[in-house]
mmCIF file of N, CA, C and O in Angstrom:
data_model
loop_
_atom_site.group_PDB
_atom_site.id
_atom_site.type_symbol
_atom_site.label_atom_id
_atom_site.label_comp_id
_atom_site.label_asym_id
_atom_site.label_seq_id
_atom_site.Cartn_x
_atom_site.Cartn_y
_atom_site.Cartn_z
ATOM 1 N N MET A 1 -13.957 5.615 13.565
ATOM 2 C CA MET A 1 -14.801 5.596 12.405
ATOM 3 C C MET A 1 -16.011 4.700 12.634
ATOM 4 O O MET A 1 -17.063 4.941 12.086
ATOM 5 N N GLU A 2 -15.817 3.674 13.436
ATOM 6 C CA GLU A 2 -16.906 2.751 13.706
ATOM 7 C C GLU A 2 -18.061 3.457 14.408
ATOM 8 O O GLU A 2 -19.225 3.212 14.097
ATOM 9 N N CYS A 3 -17.730 4.342 15.335
ATOM 10 C CA CYS A 3 -18.760 5.079 16.054
ATOM 11 C C CYS A 3 -19.563 5.956 15.097
ATOM 12 O O CYS A 3 -20.777 6.061 15.223
ATOM 13 N N PHE A 4 -18.892 6.551 14.116
ATOM 14 C CA PHE A 4 -19.577 7.376 13.124
ATOM 15 C C PHE A 4 -20.621 6.564 12.368
ATOM 16 O O PHE A 4 -21.775 6.971 12.217
ATOM 17 N N PHE A 5 -20.225 5.389 11.879
ATOM 18 C CA PHE A 5 -21.155 4.558 11.124
ATOM 19 C C PHE A 5 -22.253 3.968 12.011
ATOM 20 O O PHE A 5 -23.383 3.807 11.574
ATOM 21 N N ARG A 6 -21.905 3.658 13.246
ATOM 22 C CA ARG A 6 -22.912 3.108 14.152
ATOM 23 C C ARG A 6 -24.021 4.124 14.429
ATOM 24 O O ARG A 6 -25.203 3.771 14.457
ATOM 25 N N THR A 7 -23.658 5.388 14.617
ATOM 26 C CA THR A 7 -24.690 6.395 14.858
ATOM 27 C C THR A 7 -25.533 6.630 13.607
ATOM 28 O O THR A 7 -26.719 6.915 13.703
ATOM 29 N N ARG A 8 -24.920 6.493 12.428
ATOM 30 C CA ARG A 8 -25.677 6.668 11.183
ATOM 31 C C ARG A 8 -26.655 5.515 10.953
ATOM 32 O O ARG A 8 -27.730 5.704 10.417
ATOM 33 N N GLU A 9 -26.290 4.319 11.389
ATOM 34 C CA GLU A 9 -27.186 3.175 11.238
ATOM 35 C C GLU A 9 -28.418 3.305 12.122
ATOM 36 O O GLU A 9 -29.486 2.839 11.757
ATOM 37 N N ARG A 10 -28.269 3.941 13.263
ATOM 38 C CA ARG A 10 -29.392 4.083 14.200
ATOM 39 C C ARG A 10 -30.273 5.286 13.899
ATOM 40 O O ARG A 10 -31.361 5.399 14.455
ATOM 41 N N ASP A 11 -29.806 6.170 13.058
ATOM 42 C CA ASP A 11 -30.576 7.368 12.716
ATOM 43 C C ASP A 11 -31.714 6.977 11.786
ATOM 44 O O ASP A 11 -31.489 6.512 10.671
ATOM 45 N N ILE A 12 -32.952 7.169 12.232
ATOM 46 C CA ILE A 12 -34.103 6.723 11.435
ATOM 47 C C ILE A 12 -34.376 7.641 10.240
ATOM 48 O O ILE A 12 -35.131 7.265 9.350
ATOM 49 N N ARG A 13 -33.761 8.802 10.212
ATOM 50 C CA ARG A 13 -33.967 9.703 9.081
ATOM 51 C C ARG A 13 -33.146 9.289 7.863
ATOM 52 O O ARG A 13 -33.400 9.748 6.749
ATOM 53 N N LEU A 14 -32.125 8.433 8.057
ATOM 54 C CA LEU A 14 -31.269 7.991 6.957
ATOM 55 C C LEU A 14 -31.717 6.613 6.477
ATOM 56 O O LEU A 14 -32.160 5.783 7.262
ATOM 57 N N ASN A 15 -31.553 6.379 5.205
ATOM 58 C CA ASN A 15 -31.885 5.088 4.626
ATOM 59 C C ASN A 15 -30.848 4.059 5.091
ATOM 60 O O ASN A 15 -29.650 4.233 4.876
ATOM 61 N N TYR A 16 -31.307 2.961 5.687
ATOM 62 C CA TYR A 16 -30.394 1.950 6.215
ATOM 63 C C TYR A 16 -29.593 1.286 5.103
ATOM 64 O O TYR A 16 -28.399 1.024 5.257
ATOM 65 N N LEU A 17 -30.220 1.001 3.966
ATOM 66 C CA LEU A 17 -29.529 0.366 2.845
ATOM 67 C C LEU A 17 -28.393 1.259 2.339
ATOM 68 O O LEU A 17 -27.283 0.775 2.092
ATOM 69 N N PHE A 18 -28.659 2.540 2.196
ATOM 70 C CA PHE A 18 -27.618 3.479 1.752
ATOM 71 C C PHE A 18 -26.450 3.505 2.740
ATOM 72 O O PHE A 18 -25.288 3.517 2.345
ATOM 73 N N THR A 19 -26.759 3.484 4.027
ATOM 74 C CA THR A 19 -25.709 3.490 5.044
ATOM 75 C C THR A 19 -24.870 2.226 4.967
ATOM 76 O O THR A 19 -23.642 2.280 5.022
ATOM 77 N N ARG A 20 -25.487 1.063 4.806
ATOM 78 C CA ARG A 20 -24.746 -0.198 4.724
ATOM 79 C C ARG A 20 -23.876 -0.247 3.471
ATOM 80 O O ARG A 20 -22.751 -0.725 3.509
ATOM 81 N N ILE A 21 -24.392 0.241 2.362
ATOM 82 C CA ILE A 21 -23.601 0.266 1.128
ATOM 83 C C ILE A 21 -22.395 1.184 1.296
ATOM 84 O O ILE A 21 -21.289 0.869 0.863
ATOM 85 N N THR A 22 -22.586 2.327 1.947
ATOM 86 C CA THR A 22 -21.494 3.250 2.202
ATOM 87 C C THR A 22 -20.422 2.597 3.078
ATOM 88 O O THR A 22 -19.215 2.739 2.823
ATOM 89 N N VAL A 23 -20.844 1.870 4.102
ATOM 90 C CA VAL A 23 -19.906 1.185 4.986
ATOM 91 C C VAL A 23 -19.119 0.131 4.204
ATOM 92 O O VAL A 23 -17.904 0.013 4.350
ATOM 93 N N GLU A 24 -19.790 -0.640 3.366
ATOM 94 C CA GLU A 24 -19.111 -1.676 2.575
ATOM 95 C C GLU A 24 -18.116 -1.060 1.594
ATOM 96 O O GLU A 24 -17.016 -1.584 1.410
ATOM 97 N N LEU A 25 -18.496 0.027 0.957
ATOM 98 C CA LEU A 25 -17.568 0.694 0.037
ATOM 99 C C LEU A 25 -16.352 1.239 0.773
ATOM 100 O O LEU A 25 -15.227 1.155 0.277
ATOM 101 N N TYR A 26 -16.574 1.794 1.940
ATOM 102 C CA TYR A 26 -15.473 2.315 2.735
ATOM 103 C C TYR A 26 -14.524 1.186 3.145
ATOM 104 O O TYR A 26 -13.299 1.319 3.034
ATOM 105 N N CYS A 27 -15.065 0.071 3.595
ATOM 106 C CA CYS A 27 -14.225 -1.067 4.004
ATOM 107 C C CYS A 27 -13.464 -1.646 2.816
ATOM 108 O O CYS A 27 -12.291 -1.997 2.935
ATOM 109 N N THR A 28 -14.119 -1.736 1.667
ATOM 110 C CA THR A 28 -13.461 -2.263 0.473
ATOM 111 C C THR A 28 -12.339 -1.339 0.024
ATOM 112 O O THR A 28 -11.246 -1.792 -0.322
ATOM 113 N N HIS A 29 -12.586 -0.044 0.028
ATOM 114 C CA HIS A 29 -11.561 0.924 -0.345
ATOM 115 C C HIS A 29 -10.368 0.852 0.610
ATOM 116 O O HIS A 29 -9.213 0.869 0.175
ATOM 117 N N THR A 30 -10.646 0.768 1.904
ATOM 118 C CA THR A 30 -9.575 0.682 2.889
ATOM 119 C C THR A 30 -8.749 -0.579 2.699
ATOM 120 O O THR A 30 -7.510 -0.536 2.746
ATOM 121 N N ALA A 31 -9.409 -1.713 2.454
ATOM 122 C CA ALA A 31 -8.690 -2.969 2.225
ATOM 123 C C ALA A 31 -7.844 -2.872 0.956
ATOM 124 O O ALA A 31 -6.699 -3.352 0.926
ATOM 125 N N ALA A 32 -8.371 -2.247 -0.098
ATOM 126 C CA ALA A 32 -7.604 -2.087 -1.337
ATOM 127 C C ALA A 32 -6.371 -1.225 -1.099
ATOM 128 O O ALA A 32 -5.287 -1.536 -1.608
ATOM 129 N N CYS A 33 -6.508 -0.170 -0.324
ATOM 130 C CA CYS A 33 -5.350 0.682 -0.028
ATOM 131 C C CYS A 33 -4.312 -0.064 0.794
ATOM 132 O O CYS A 33 -3.104 0.090 0.567
ATOM 133 N N ILE A 34 -4.743 -0.881 1.739
ATOM 134 C CA ILE A 34 -3.807 -1.660 2.547
ATOM 135 C C ILE A 34 -3.090 -2.691 1.684
ATOM 136 O O ILE A 34 -1.868 -2.855 1.787
ATOM 137 N N PHE A 35 -3.829 -3.391 0.814
ATOM 138 C CA PHE A 35 -3.194 -4.363 -0.075
ATOM 139 C C PHE A 35 -2.208 -3.688 -1.020
ATOM 140 O O PHE A 35 -1.137 -4.225 -1.297
ATOM 141 N N TYR A 36 -2.561 -2.522 -1.511
ATOM 142 C CA TYR A 36 -1.656 -1.789 -2.389
ATOM 143 C C TYR A 36 -0.386 -1.386 -1.644
ATOM 144 O O TYR A 36 0.717 -1.535 -2.155
ATOM 145 N N PHE A 37 -0.547 -0.885 -0.438
ATOM 146 C CA PHE A 37 0.607 -0.493 0.358
ATOM 147 C C PHE A 37 1.520 -1.689 0.633
ATOM 148 O O PHE A 37 2.742 -1.600 0.511
ATOM 149 N N LEU A 38 0.927 -2.812 1.003
ATOM 150 C CA LEU A 38 1.728 -4.007 1.280
ATOM 151 C C LEU A 38 2.446 -4.512 0.038
ATOM 152 O O LEU A 38 3.557 -5.032 0.124
ATOM 153 N N ALA A 39 1.827 -4.365 -1.120
ATOM 154 C CA ALA A 39 2.447 -4.839 -2.358
ATOM 155 C C ALA A 39 3.604 -3.953 -2.791
ATOM 156 O O ALA A 39 4.490 -4.406 -3.498
ATOM 157 N N THR A 40 3.599 -2.713 -2.375
ATOM 158 C CA THR A 40 4.640 -1.788 -2.838
ATOM 159 C C THR A 40 5.701 -1.492 -1.790
ATOM 160 O O THR A 40 6.537 -0.619 -2.000
ATOM 161 N N THR A 41 5.697 -2.195 -0.662
ATOM 162 C CA THR A 41 6.708 -1.929 0.364
ATOM 163 C C THR A 41 8.035 -2.605 0.055
ATOM 164 O O THR A 41 9.069 -2.150 0.534
ATOM 165 N N LEU A 42 8.014 -3.686 -0.707
ATOM 166 C CA LEU A 42 9.265 -4.346 -1.082
ATOM 167 C C LEU A 42 9.943 -3.589 -2.207
ATOM 168 O O LEU A 42 9.293 -2.894 -2.984
ATOM 169 N N PRO A 43 11.249 -3.718 -2.341
ATOM 170 C CA PRO A 43 11.954 -3.090 -3.465
ATOM 171 C C PRO A 43 11.484 -3.691 -4.793
ATOM 172 O O PRO A 43 10.998 -4.823 -4.836
ATOM 173 N N PRO A 44 11.606 -2.949 -5.891
ATOM 174 C CA PRO A 44 11.143 -3.451 -7.192
ATOM 175 C C PRO A 44 11.771 -4.780 -7.599
ATOM 176 O O PRO A 44 11.140 -5.569 -8.295
ATOM 177 N N ALA A 45 12.977 -5.068 -7.149
ATOM 178 C CA ALA A 45 13.624 -6.332 -7.517
ATOM 179 C C ALA A 45 12.924 -7.539 -6.888
ATOM 180 O O ALA A 45 12.983 -8.640 -7.430
ATOM 181 N N GLN A 46 12.230 -7.329 -5.781
ATOM 182 C CA GLN A 46 11.535 -8.418 -5.099
ATOM 183 C C GLN A 46 10.030 -8.380 -5.312
ATOM 184 O O GLN A 46 9.285 -9.033 -4.603
ATOM 185 N N GLU A 47 9.575 -7.622 -6.285
ATOM 186 C CA GLU A 47 8.143 -7.446 -6.511
ATOM 187 C C GLU A 47 7.433 -8.756 -6.851
ATOM 188 O O GLU A 47 6.261 -8.934 -6.523
ATOM 189 N N GLU A 48 8.129 -9.694 -7.480
ATOM 190 C CA GLU A 48 7.477 -10.947 -7.849
ATOM 191 C C GLU A 48 7.143 -11.800 -6.628
ATOM 192 O O GLU A 48 6.403 -12.770 -6.740
ATOM 193 N N LEU A 49 7.647 -11.426 -5.454
ATOM 194 C CA LEU A 49 7.355 -12.160 -4.231
ATOM 195 C C LEU A 49 6.034 -11.733 -3.595
ATOM 196 O O LEU A 49 5.574 -12.376 -2.661
ATOM 197 N N THR A 50 5.422 -10.668 -4.062
ATOM 198 C CA THR A 50 4.153 -10.195 -3.501
ATOM 199 C C THR A 50 2.990 -10.703 -4.337
ATOM 200 O O THR A 50 3.163 -11.293 -5.399
ATOM 201 N N TRP A 51 1.784 -10.430 -3.894
ATOM 202 C CA TRP A 51 0.598 -10.877 -4.627
ATOM 203 C C TRP A 51 0.499 -10.177 -5.970
ATOM 204 O O TRP A 51 0.021 -10.743 -6.934
ATOM 205 N N ILE A 52 0.948 -8.953 -6.043
ATOM 206 C CA ILE A 52 0.798 -8.198 -7.289
ATOM 207 C C ILE A 52 1.804 -8.654 -8.342
ATOM 208 O O ILE A 52 1.527 -8.602 -9.531
ATOM 209 N N GLY A 53 2.940 -9.135 -7.901
ATOM 210 C CA GLY A 53 3.932 -9.605 -8.854
ATOM 211 C C GLY A 53 3.560 -10.913 -9.521
ATOM 212 O O GLY A 53 4.019 -11.217 -10.620
ATOM 213 N N SER A 54 2.715 -11.695 -8.862
ATOM 214 C CA SER A 54 2.313 -12.982 -9.426
ATOM 215 C C SER A 54 0.867 -12.981 -9.895
ATOM 216 O O SER A 54 0.307 -14.036 -10.160
ATOM 217 N N LEU A 55 0.247 -11.813 -10.000
ATOM 218 C CA LEU A 55 -1.164 -11.732 -10.370
ATOM 219 C C LEU A 55 -1.347 -11.878 -11.870
ATOM 220 O O LEU A 55 -0.665 -11.250 -12.663
ATOM 221 N N ARG A 56 -2.306 -12.717 -12.241
ATOM 222 C CA ARG A 56 -2.681 -12.898 -13.639
ATOM 223 C C ARG A 56 -4.195 -12.787 -13.735
ATOM 224 O O ARG A 56 -4.902 -13.504 -13.053
ATOM 225 N N LEU A 57 -4.657 -11.868 -14.536
ATOM 226 C CA LEU A 57 -6.090 -11.697 -14.761
ATOM 227 C C LEU A 57 -6.401 -12.099 -16.194
ATOM 228 O O LEU A 57 -6.051 -11.387 -17.128
ATOM 229 N N GLY A 58 -7.045 -13.241 -16.330
ATOM 230 C CA GLY A 58 -7.316 -13.725 -17.675
ATOM 231 C C GLY A 58 -6.010 -14.036 -18.382
ATOM 232 O O GLY A 58 -5.185 -14.786 -17.893
ATOM 233 N N GLY A 59 -5.802 -13.459 -19.528
ATOM 234 C CA GLY A 59 -4.564 -13.659 -20.257
ATOM 235 C C GLY A 59 -3.546 -12.575 -20.001
ATOM 236 O O GLY A 59 -2.492 -12.561 -20.610
ATOM 237 N N TYR A 60 -3.842 -11.653 -19.102
ATOM 238 C CA TYR A 60 -2.947 -10.517 -18.856
ATOM 239 C C TYR A 60 -2.142 -10.763 -17.594
ATOM 240 O O TYR A 60 -2.683 -11.091 -16.546
ATOM 241 N N GLU A 61 -0.851 -10.619 -17.672
ATOM 242 C CA GLU A 61 0.028 -10.771 -16.525
ATOM 243 C C GLU A 61 0.660 -9.418 -16.204
ATOM 244 O O GLU A 61 1.132 -8.722 -17.086
ATOM 245 N N PHE A 62 0.638 -9.056 -14.942
ATOM 246 C CA PHE A 62 1.198 -7.782 -14.525
ATOM 247 C C PHE A 62 2.680 -7.924 -14.246
ATOM 248 O O PHE A 62 3.091 -8.605 -13.321
ATOM 249 N N SER A 63 3.476 -7.307 -15.064
ATOM 250 C CA SER A 63 4.904 -7.224 -14.792
ATOM 251 C C SER A 63 5.253 -5.742 -14.690
ATOM 252 O O SER A 63 4.648 -4.903 -15.343
ATOM 253 N N ASN A 64 6.201 -5.431 -13.847
ATOM 254 C CA ASN A 64 6.569 -4.037 -13.575
ATOM 255 C C ASN A 64 5.350 -3.241 -13.100
ATOM 256 O O ASN A 64 4.907 -2.287 -13.730
ATOM 257 N N PHE A 65 4.821 -3.654 -11.980
ATOM 258 C CA PHE A 65 3.594 -3.070 -11.442
ATOM 259 C C PHE A 65 3.697 -1.568 -11.249
ATOM 260 O O PHE A 65 2.741 -0.837 -11.450
ATOM 261 N N ARG A 66 4.852 -1.079 -10.903
ATOM 262 C CA ARG A 66 5.018 0.357 -10.643
ATOM 263 C C ARG A 66 4.957 1.200 -11.917
ATOM 264 O O ARG A 66 4.807 2.406 -11.849
ATOM 265 N N GLU A 67 5.087 0.580 -13.062
ATOM 266 C CA GLU A 67 5.036 1.320 -14.327
ATOM 267 C C GLU A 67 3.618 1.427 -14.892
ATOM 268 O O GLU A 67 3.393 2.154 -15.850
ATOM 269 N N ILE A 68 2.685 0.716 -14.313
ATOM 270 C CA ILE A 68 1.290 0.795 -14.750
ATOM 271 C C ILE A 68 0.690 2.079 -14.164
ATOM 272 O O ILE A 68 1.052 2.515 -13.069
ATOM 273 N N ASP A 69 -0.260 2.678 -14.882
ATOM 274 C CA ASP A 69 -0.841 3.935 -14.391
ATOM 275 C C ASP A 69 -1.578 3.712 -13.068
ATOM 276 O O ASP A 69 -2.031 2.615 -12.756
ATOM 277 N N LEU A 70 -1.701 4.763 -12.284
ATOM 278 C CA LEU A 70 -2.235 4.691 -10.930
ATOM 279 C C LEU A 70 -3.676 4.184 -10.909
ATOM 280 O O LEU A 70 -4.062 3.414 -10.021
ATOM 281 N N GLY A 71 -4.493 4.584 -11.862
ATOM 282 C CA GLY A 71 -5.884 4.147 -11.902
ATOM 283 C C GLY A 71 -6.011 2.639 -12.045
ATOM 284 O O GLY A 71 -6.800 1.999 -11.351
ATOM 285 N N ARG A 72 -5.212 2.060 -12.927
ATOM 286 C CA ARG A 72 -5.255 0.610 -13.116
ATOM 287 C C ARG A 72 -4.715 -0.113 -11.881
ATOM 288 O O ARG A 72 -5.218 -1.155 -11.498
ATOM 289 N N ARG A 73 -3.691 0.449 -11.243
ATOM 290 C CA ARG A 73 -3.168 -0.167 -10.019
ATOM 291 C C ARG A 73 -4.231 -0.174 -8.929
ATOM 292 O O ARG A 73 -4.375 -1.145 -8.194
ATOM 293 N N TYR A 74 -4.994 0.915 -8.829
ATOM 294 C CA TYR A 74 -6.055 0.967 -7.826
ATOM 295 C C TYR A 74 -7.149 -0.041 -8.141
ATOM 296 O O TYR A 74 -7.647 -0.731 -7.248
ATOM 297 N N VAL A 75 -7.525 -0.151 -9.404
ATOM 298 C CA VAL A 75 -8.568 -1.106 -9.793
ATOM 299 C C VAL A 75 -8.123 -2.538 -9.507
ATOM 300 O O VAL A 75 -8.905 -3.356 -9.020
ATOM 301 N N VAL A 76 -6.863 -2.843 -9.778
ATOM 302 C CA VAL A 76 -6.345 -4.186 -9.494
ATOM 303 C C VAL A 76 -6.348 -4.440 -7.987
ATOM 304 O O VAL A 76 -6.734 -5.519 -7.533
ATOM 305 N N SER A 77 -5.958 -3.465 -7.193
ATOM 306 C CA SER A 77 -5.990 -3.617 -5.741
ATOM 307 C C SER A 77 -7.418 -3.762 -5.239
ATOM 308 O O SER A 77 -7.691 -4.567 -4.340
ATOM 309 N N LEU A 78 -8.324 -3.012 -5.812
ATOM 310 C CA LEU A 78 -9.731 -3.120 -5.456
ATOM 311 C C LEU A 78 -10.284 -4.489 -5.821
ATOM 312 O O LEU A 78 -11.005 -5.115 -5.037
ATOM 313 N N TYR A 79 -9.914 -4.984 -6.990
ATOM 314 C CA TYR A 79 -10.330 -6.325 -7.417
ATOM 315 C C TYR A 79 -9.811 -7.367 -6.433
ATOM 316 O O TYR A 79 -10.558 -8.253 -6.004
ATOM 317 N N PHE A 80 -8.545 -7.271 -6.053
ATOM 318 C CA PHE A 80 -7.963 -8.224 -5.124
ATOM 319 C C PHE A 80 -8.668 -8.159 -3.770
ATOM 320 O O PHE A 80 -8.919 -9.190 -3.141
ATOM 321 N N ALA A 81 -9.001 -6.964 -3.312
ATOM 322 C CA ALA A 81 -9.698 -6.811 -2.019
ATOM 323 C C ALA A 81 -11.092 -7.429 -2.080
ATOM 324 O O ALA A 81 -11.517 -8.117 -1.133
ATOM 325 N N ILE A 82 -11.816 -7.208 -3.173
ATOM 326 C CA ILE A 82 -13.170 -7.757 -3.296
ATOM 327 C C ILE A 82 -13.123 -9.277 -3.352
ATOM 328 O O ILE A 82 -13.900 -9.965 -2.683
ATOM 329 N N ILE A 83 -12.206 -9.830 -4.160
ATOM 330 C CA ILE A 83 -12.100 -11.281 -4.265
ATOM 331 C C ILE A 83 -11.682 -11.882 -2.922
ATOM 332 O O ILE A 83 -12.212 -12.915 -2.504
ATOM 333 N N THR A 84 -10.767 -11.246 -2.233
ATOM 334 C CA THR A 84 -10.347 -11.763 -0.921
ATOM 335 C C THR A 84 -11.477 -11.724 0.082
ATOM 336 O O THR A 84 -11.705 -12.690 0.821
ATOM 337 N N MET A 85 -12.227 -10.619 0.129
ATOM 338 C CA MET A 85 -13.338 -10.516 1.071
ATOM 339 C C MET A 85 -14.458 -11.492 0.714
ATOM 340 O O MET A 85 -15.102 -12.049 1.606
ATOM 341 N N ALA A 86 -14.689 -11.728 -0.564
ATOM 342 C CA ALA A 86 -15.745 -12.656 -0.955
ATOM 343 C C ALA A 86 -15.343 -14.101 -0.691
ATOM 344 O O ALA A 86 -16.189 -14.943 -0.365
ATOM 345 N N THR A 87 -14.070 -14.396 -0.791
ATOM 346 C CA THR A 87 -13.606 -15.768 -0.602
ATOM 347 C C THR A 87 -13.386 -16.095 0.880
ATOM 348 O O THR A 87 -13.872 -17.097 1.371
ATOM 349 N N VAL A 88 -12.660 -15.237 1.561
ATOM 350 C CA VAL A 88 -12.311 -15.487 2.959
ATOM 351 C C VAL A 88 -13.397 -14.986 3.888
ATOM 352 O O VAL A 88 -13.686 -15.583 4.911
ATOM 353 N N GLY A 89 -13.995 -13.888 3.567
ATOM 354 C CA GLY A 89 -14.999 -13.269 4.415
ATOM 355 C C GLY A 89 -14.455 -11.989 5.015
ATOM 356 O O GLY A 89 -13.272 -11.720 4.969
ATOM 357 N N MET A 90 -15.329 -11.193 5.565
ATOM 358 C CA MET A 90 -14.883 -9.915 6.091
ATOM 359 C C MET A 90 -15.115 -9.840 7.563
ATOM 360 O O MET A 90 -15.928 -10.326 8.183
#
């Protein structure tokens, strides 16, 4: 995939800013999917041991993560990926 994006960055017919934004969105989405996968590999009884089991956003605490609708689970994973990349770096 890296080769695909590298050739797009060098193509002068494409907008460089659009290409960089696309790359960042792709990396963020991939990181969110990986974090989601890692959070759901443990059995439900051990869910509180993962990042998603102990996540609190504002006054809302996520309990029974698997019972929340898929869209909200993706948004939470995306939020976690963005905060992690902004804090630790990419």
